[in-house]
Coordinates of C-alpha atoms in Angstrom, one line a residue:
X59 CA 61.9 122.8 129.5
X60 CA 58.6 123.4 130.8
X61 CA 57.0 126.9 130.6
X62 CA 54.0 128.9 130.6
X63 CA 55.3 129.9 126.9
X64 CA 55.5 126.0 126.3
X65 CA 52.8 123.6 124.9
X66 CA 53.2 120.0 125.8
X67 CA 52.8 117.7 122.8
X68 CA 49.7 115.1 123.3
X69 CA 50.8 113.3 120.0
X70 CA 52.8 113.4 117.0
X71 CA 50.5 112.9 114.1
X72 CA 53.7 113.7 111.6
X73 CA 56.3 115.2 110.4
X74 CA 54.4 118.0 109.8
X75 CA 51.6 117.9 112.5
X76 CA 51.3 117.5 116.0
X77 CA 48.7 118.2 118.3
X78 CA 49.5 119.9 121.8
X79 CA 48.1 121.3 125.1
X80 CA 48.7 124.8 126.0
X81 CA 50.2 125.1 129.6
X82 CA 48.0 126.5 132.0
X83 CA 44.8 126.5 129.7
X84 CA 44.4 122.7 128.6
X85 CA 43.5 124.2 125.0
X86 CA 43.7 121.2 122.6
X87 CA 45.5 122.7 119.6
X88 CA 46.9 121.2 115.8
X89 CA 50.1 122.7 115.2
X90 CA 51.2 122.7 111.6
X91 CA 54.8 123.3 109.8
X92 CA 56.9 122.3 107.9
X93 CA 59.0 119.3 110.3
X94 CA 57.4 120.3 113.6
X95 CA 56.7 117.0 114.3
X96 CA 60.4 115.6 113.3
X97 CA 62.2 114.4 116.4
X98 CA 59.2 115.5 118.8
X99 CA 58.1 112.9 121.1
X100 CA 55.1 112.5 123.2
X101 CA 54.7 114.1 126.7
X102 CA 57.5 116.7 125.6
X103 CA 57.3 120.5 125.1
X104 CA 57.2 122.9 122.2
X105 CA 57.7 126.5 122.4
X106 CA 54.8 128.3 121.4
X107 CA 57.0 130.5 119.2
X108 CA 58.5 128.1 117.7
X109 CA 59.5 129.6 114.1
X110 CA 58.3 126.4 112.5
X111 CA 54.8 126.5 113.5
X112 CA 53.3 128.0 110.5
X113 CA 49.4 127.6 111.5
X114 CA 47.9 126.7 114.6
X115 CA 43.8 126.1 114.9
X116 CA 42.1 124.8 117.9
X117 CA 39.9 121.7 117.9
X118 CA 37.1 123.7 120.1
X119 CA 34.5 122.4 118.4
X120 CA 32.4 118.4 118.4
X121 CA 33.1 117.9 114.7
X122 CA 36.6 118.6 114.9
X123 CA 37.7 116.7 118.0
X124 CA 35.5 113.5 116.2
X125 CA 37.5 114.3 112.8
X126 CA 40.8 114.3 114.8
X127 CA 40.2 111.1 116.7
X128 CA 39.1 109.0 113.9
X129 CA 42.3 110.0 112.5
X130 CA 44.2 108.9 115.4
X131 CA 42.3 106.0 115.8
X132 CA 41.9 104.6 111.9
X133 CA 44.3 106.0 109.8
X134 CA 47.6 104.2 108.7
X135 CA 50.4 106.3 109.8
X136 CA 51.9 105.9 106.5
X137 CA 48.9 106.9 105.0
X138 CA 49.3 110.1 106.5
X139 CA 52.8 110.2 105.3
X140 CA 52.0 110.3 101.8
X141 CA 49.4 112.6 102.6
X142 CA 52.1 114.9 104.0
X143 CA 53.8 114.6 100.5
X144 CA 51.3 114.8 98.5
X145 CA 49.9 118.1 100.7
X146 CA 53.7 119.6 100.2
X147 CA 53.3 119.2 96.3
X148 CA 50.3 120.8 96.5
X149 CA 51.9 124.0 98.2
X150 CA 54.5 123.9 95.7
X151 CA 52.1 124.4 92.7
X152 CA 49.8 126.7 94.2
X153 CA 50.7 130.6 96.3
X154 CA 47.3 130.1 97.8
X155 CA 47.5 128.3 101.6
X156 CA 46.4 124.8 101.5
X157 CA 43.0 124.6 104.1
X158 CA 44.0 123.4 107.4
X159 CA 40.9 120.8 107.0
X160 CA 43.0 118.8 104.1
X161 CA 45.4 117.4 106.4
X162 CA 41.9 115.3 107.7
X163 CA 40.2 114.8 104.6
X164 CA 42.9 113.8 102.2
X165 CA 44.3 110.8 104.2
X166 CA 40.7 109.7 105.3
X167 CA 40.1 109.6 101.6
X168 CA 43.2 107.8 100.9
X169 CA 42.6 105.2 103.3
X170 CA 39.4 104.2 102.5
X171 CA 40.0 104.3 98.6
X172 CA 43.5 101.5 99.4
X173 CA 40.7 99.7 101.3
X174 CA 38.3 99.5 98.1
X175 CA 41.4 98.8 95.8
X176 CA 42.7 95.8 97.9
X177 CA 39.6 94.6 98.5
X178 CA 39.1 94.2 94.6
X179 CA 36.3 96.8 95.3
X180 CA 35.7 99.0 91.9
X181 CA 36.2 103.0 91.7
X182 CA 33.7 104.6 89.5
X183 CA 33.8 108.3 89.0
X184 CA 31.1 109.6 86.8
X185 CA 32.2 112.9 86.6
X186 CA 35.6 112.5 85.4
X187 CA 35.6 113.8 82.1
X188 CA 34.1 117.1 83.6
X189 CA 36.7 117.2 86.6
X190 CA 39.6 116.9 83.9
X191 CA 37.6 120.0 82.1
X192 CA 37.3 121.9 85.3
X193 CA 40.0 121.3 86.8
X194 CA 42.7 120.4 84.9
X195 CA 45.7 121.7 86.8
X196 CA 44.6 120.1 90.2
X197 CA 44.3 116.4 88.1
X198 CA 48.1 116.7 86.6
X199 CA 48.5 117.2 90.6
X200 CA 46.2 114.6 91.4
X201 CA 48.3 111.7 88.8
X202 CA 51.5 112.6 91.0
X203 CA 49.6 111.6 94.4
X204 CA 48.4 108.4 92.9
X205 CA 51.7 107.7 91.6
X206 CA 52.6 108.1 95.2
X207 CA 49.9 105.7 96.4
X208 CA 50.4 103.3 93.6
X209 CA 54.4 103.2 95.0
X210 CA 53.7 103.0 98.6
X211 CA 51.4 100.8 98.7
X212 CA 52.2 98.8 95.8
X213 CA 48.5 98.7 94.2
X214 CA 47.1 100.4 90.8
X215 CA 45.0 103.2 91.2
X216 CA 42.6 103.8 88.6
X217 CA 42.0 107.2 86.7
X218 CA 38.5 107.4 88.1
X219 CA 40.0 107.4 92.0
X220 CA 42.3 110.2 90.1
X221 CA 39.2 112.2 89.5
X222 CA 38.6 111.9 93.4
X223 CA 41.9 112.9 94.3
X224 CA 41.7 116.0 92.1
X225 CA 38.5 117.8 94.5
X226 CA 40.7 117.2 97.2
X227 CA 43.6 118.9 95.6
X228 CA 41.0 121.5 94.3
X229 CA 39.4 121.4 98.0
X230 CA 42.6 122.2 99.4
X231 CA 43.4 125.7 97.7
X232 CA 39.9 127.0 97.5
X233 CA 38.5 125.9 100.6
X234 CA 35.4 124.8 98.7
X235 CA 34.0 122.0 100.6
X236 CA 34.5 118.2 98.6
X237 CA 31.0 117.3 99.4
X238 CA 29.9 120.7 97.0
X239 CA 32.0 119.9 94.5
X240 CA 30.6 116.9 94.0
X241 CA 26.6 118.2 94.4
X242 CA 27.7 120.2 91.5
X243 CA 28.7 117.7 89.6
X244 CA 25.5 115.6 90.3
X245 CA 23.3 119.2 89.8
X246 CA 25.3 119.2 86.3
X247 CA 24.8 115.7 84.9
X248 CA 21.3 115.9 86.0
X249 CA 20.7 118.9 84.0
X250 CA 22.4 117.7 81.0
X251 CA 20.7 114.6 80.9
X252 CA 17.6 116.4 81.4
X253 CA 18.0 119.0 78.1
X254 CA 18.8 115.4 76.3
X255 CA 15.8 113.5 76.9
X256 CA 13.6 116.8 76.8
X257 CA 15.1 117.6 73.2
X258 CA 15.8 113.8 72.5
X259 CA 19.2 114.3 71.1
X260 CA 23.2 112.9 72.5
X261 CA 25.8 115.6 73.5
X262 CA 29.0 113.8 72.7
X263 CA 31.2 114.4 76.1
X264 CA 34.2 115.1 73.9
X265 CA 32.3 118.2 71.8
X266 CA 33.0 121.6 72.8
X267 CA 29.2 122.0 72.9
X268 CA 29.3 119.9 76.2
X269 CA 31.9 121.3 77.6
X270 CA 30.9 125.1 77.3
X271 CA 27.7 123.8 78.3
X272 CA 28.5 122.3 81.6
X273 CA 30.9 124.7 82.0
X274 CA 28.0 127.5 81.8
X275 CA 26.3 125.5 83.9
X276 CA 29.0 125.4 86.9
X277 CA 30.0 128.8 86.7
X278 CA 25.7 129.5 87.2
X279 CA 25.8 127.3 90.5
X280 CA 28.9 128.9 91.8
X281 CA 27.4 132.3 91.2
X282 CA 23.8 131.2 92.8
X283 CA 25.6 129.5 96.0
X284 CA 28.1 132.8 96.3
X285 CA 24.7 135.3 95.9
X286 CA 26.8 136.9 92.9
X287 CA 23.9 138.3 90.7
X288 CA 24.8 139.4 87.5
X289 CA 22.3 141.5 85.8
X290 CA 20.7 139.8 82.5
X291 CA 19.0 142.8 80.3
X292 CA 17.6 140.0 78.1
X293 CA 15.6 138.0 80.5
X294 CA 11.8 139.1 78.8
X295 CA 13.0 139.2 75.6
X296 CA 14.1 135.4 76.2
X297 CA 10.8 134.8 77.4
X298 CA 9.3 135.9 74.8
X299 CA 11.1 134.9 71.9
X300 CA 12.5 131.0 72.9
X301 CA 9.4 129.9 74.5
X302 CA 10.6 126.3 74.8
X303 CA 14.3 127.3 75.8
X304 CA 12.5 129.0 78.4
X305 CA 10.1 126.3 79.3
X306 CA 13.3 124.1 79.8
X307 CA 15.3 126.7 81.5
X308 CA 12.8 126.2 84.2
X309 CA 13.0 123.0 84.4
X310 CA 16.4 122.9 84.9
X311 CA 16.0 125.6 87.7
X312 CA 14.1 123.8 89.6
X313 CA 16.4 121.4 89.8
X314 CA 19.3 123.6 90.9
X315 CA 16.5 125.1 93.8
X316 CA 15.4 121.4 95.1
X317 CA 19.6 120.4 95.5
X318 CA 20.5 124.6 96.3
X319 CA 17.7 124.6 98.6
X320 CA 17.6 128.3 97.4
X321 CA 15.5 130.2 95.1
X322 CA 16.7 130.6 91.4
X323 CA 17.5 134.5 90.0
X324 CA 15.4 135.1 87.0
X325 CA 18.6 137.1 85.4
X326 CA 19.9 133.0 85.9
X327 CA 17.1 131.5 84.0
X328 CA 17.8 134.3 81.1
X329 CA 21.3 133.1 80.5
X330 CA 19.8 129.8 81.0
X331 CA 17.7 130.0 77.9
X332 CA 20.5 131.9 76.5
X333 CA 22.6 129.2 76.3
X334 CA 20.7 126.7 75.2
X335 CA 19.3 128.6 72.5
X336 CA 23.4 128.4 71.3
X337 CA 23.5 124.9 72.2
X338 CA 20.2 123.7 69.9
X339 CA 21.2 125.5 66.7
X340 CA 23.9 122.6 66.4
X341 CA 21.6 119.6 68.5
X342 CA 17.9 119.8 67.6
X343 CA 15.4 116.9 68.3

């Protein structure tokens, strides 16, 4: 029945989304929850209070209404079904509300990476030993949504597009953007490969030395980009004691200011030079 308390559904994007007008307003709004959009059909109404509306947002804004109509537009309606699934496993493993923007990025990604698989088009993650290091719970999540994929669609999907999957599943309980994940993870193999030509020596992948070292490094960039300064007593002694450790650090703090586009704490440089002072007891040139 129509009412002022009603919205009128524009389009049913799933079983658990639909986007509606609000009576009397003409608001544009995504309603999510769990079956809202199960036996909904276009031009009908939904009560505003409906108890299975668990979040509503409003697409008031340019990028929004262009995300939502390229989803419309583009994306495989079963497509979005598994991304339904695969966002309702999610939920299950995490108490933390998935981000309303995953129910946009996840099947965009999805679609396009089918398109690169059946085209014979190759995957290549370089930073997939790293995301399995990082982010290890999000990746067992991230095999179960390309088992998904792989069943649906009937194609193999490689443990690099895996990788992918995992920032989205990360992505999704953080709200950490997928496009910063993976700056950091170009920031990070940048530096690393810069401490091994610098010093002319190999960090195996597999060593823990690489992997408390990049970790080290991520937790830095998360702390730089979240102005989290923690206080490093030891920054002159550093100078003076490890003059080349400090030569490097700065090095590799320039590169984190050129892709942070923001200046670099000196209490970061310390536990820079820190660090690799560790790391070069075990790797010298």
């Amino acid at each position: 029945m129509k009412s002022e308390n009603n919205h009128r559904i524009e389009r049913v994007i799933g079983n658990n989304v639909i986007l509606v007008k609000e009576m009397g307003t003409e608001r544009e709004y995504v309603l999510l929850g769990k079956g809202i959009g199960f036996g909904c059909k276009t031009s009908g109404f939904i009560d505003a209070k409906d108890p299975r509306i668990e979040k509503r947002f409003r697409l008031d804004d340019r990028d929004q209404l262009s995300q939502y109509q390229s989803l419309l537009e583009e994306i495989d309606p079963e497509v979005i079904q598994i991304s339904e699934q695969i966002i309702d496993n999610i939920q299950k493993h995490f108490t933390t509300p998935v981000n309303n923007k995953v129910y946009f990025a996840l099947p965009s990604h999805i679609q396009f990476a089918i398109h690169r698989l059946k085209n014979g088009m190759d995957i290549v993650n370089p930073f997939l030993y790293e995301t399995k290091v990082f982010f290890p719970k999000e990746y067992e999540i991230a095999k179960i949504a390309a088992e998904l994929i792989r069943a649906k669609f009937q194609i193999d999907v490689p443990e690099d597009e895996v990788g992918f999957l995992t920032y989205h599943v990360h992505s999704a309980v953080t709200n950490v953007p997928v496009g910063q994940l993976v700056k950091f993870s170009n920031v990070i193999n940048e530096m690393v490969e810069m401490i091994e030509a610098v010093r002319s020596i190999h960090i195996p992948k597999e060593s823990m030395d690489y992997v408390r070292l990049v970790t080290h490094l991520r937790f830095s960039l998360e702390r730089i980009m979240q102005k989290k300064l923690v206080k490093n007593p030891y920054v002159k002694e550093m100078k003076k004691k490890h003059k080349e450790e400090y030569q490097l650090a700065l090095q590799l703090t320039e590169i984190m200011k050129h892709h942070l586009q923001t200046d670099i704490p000196d209490d970061e440089t310390g536990f820079l030079v820190m660090h690799l002072y560790r790391l070069f007891q075990v790797y010298s040139s």
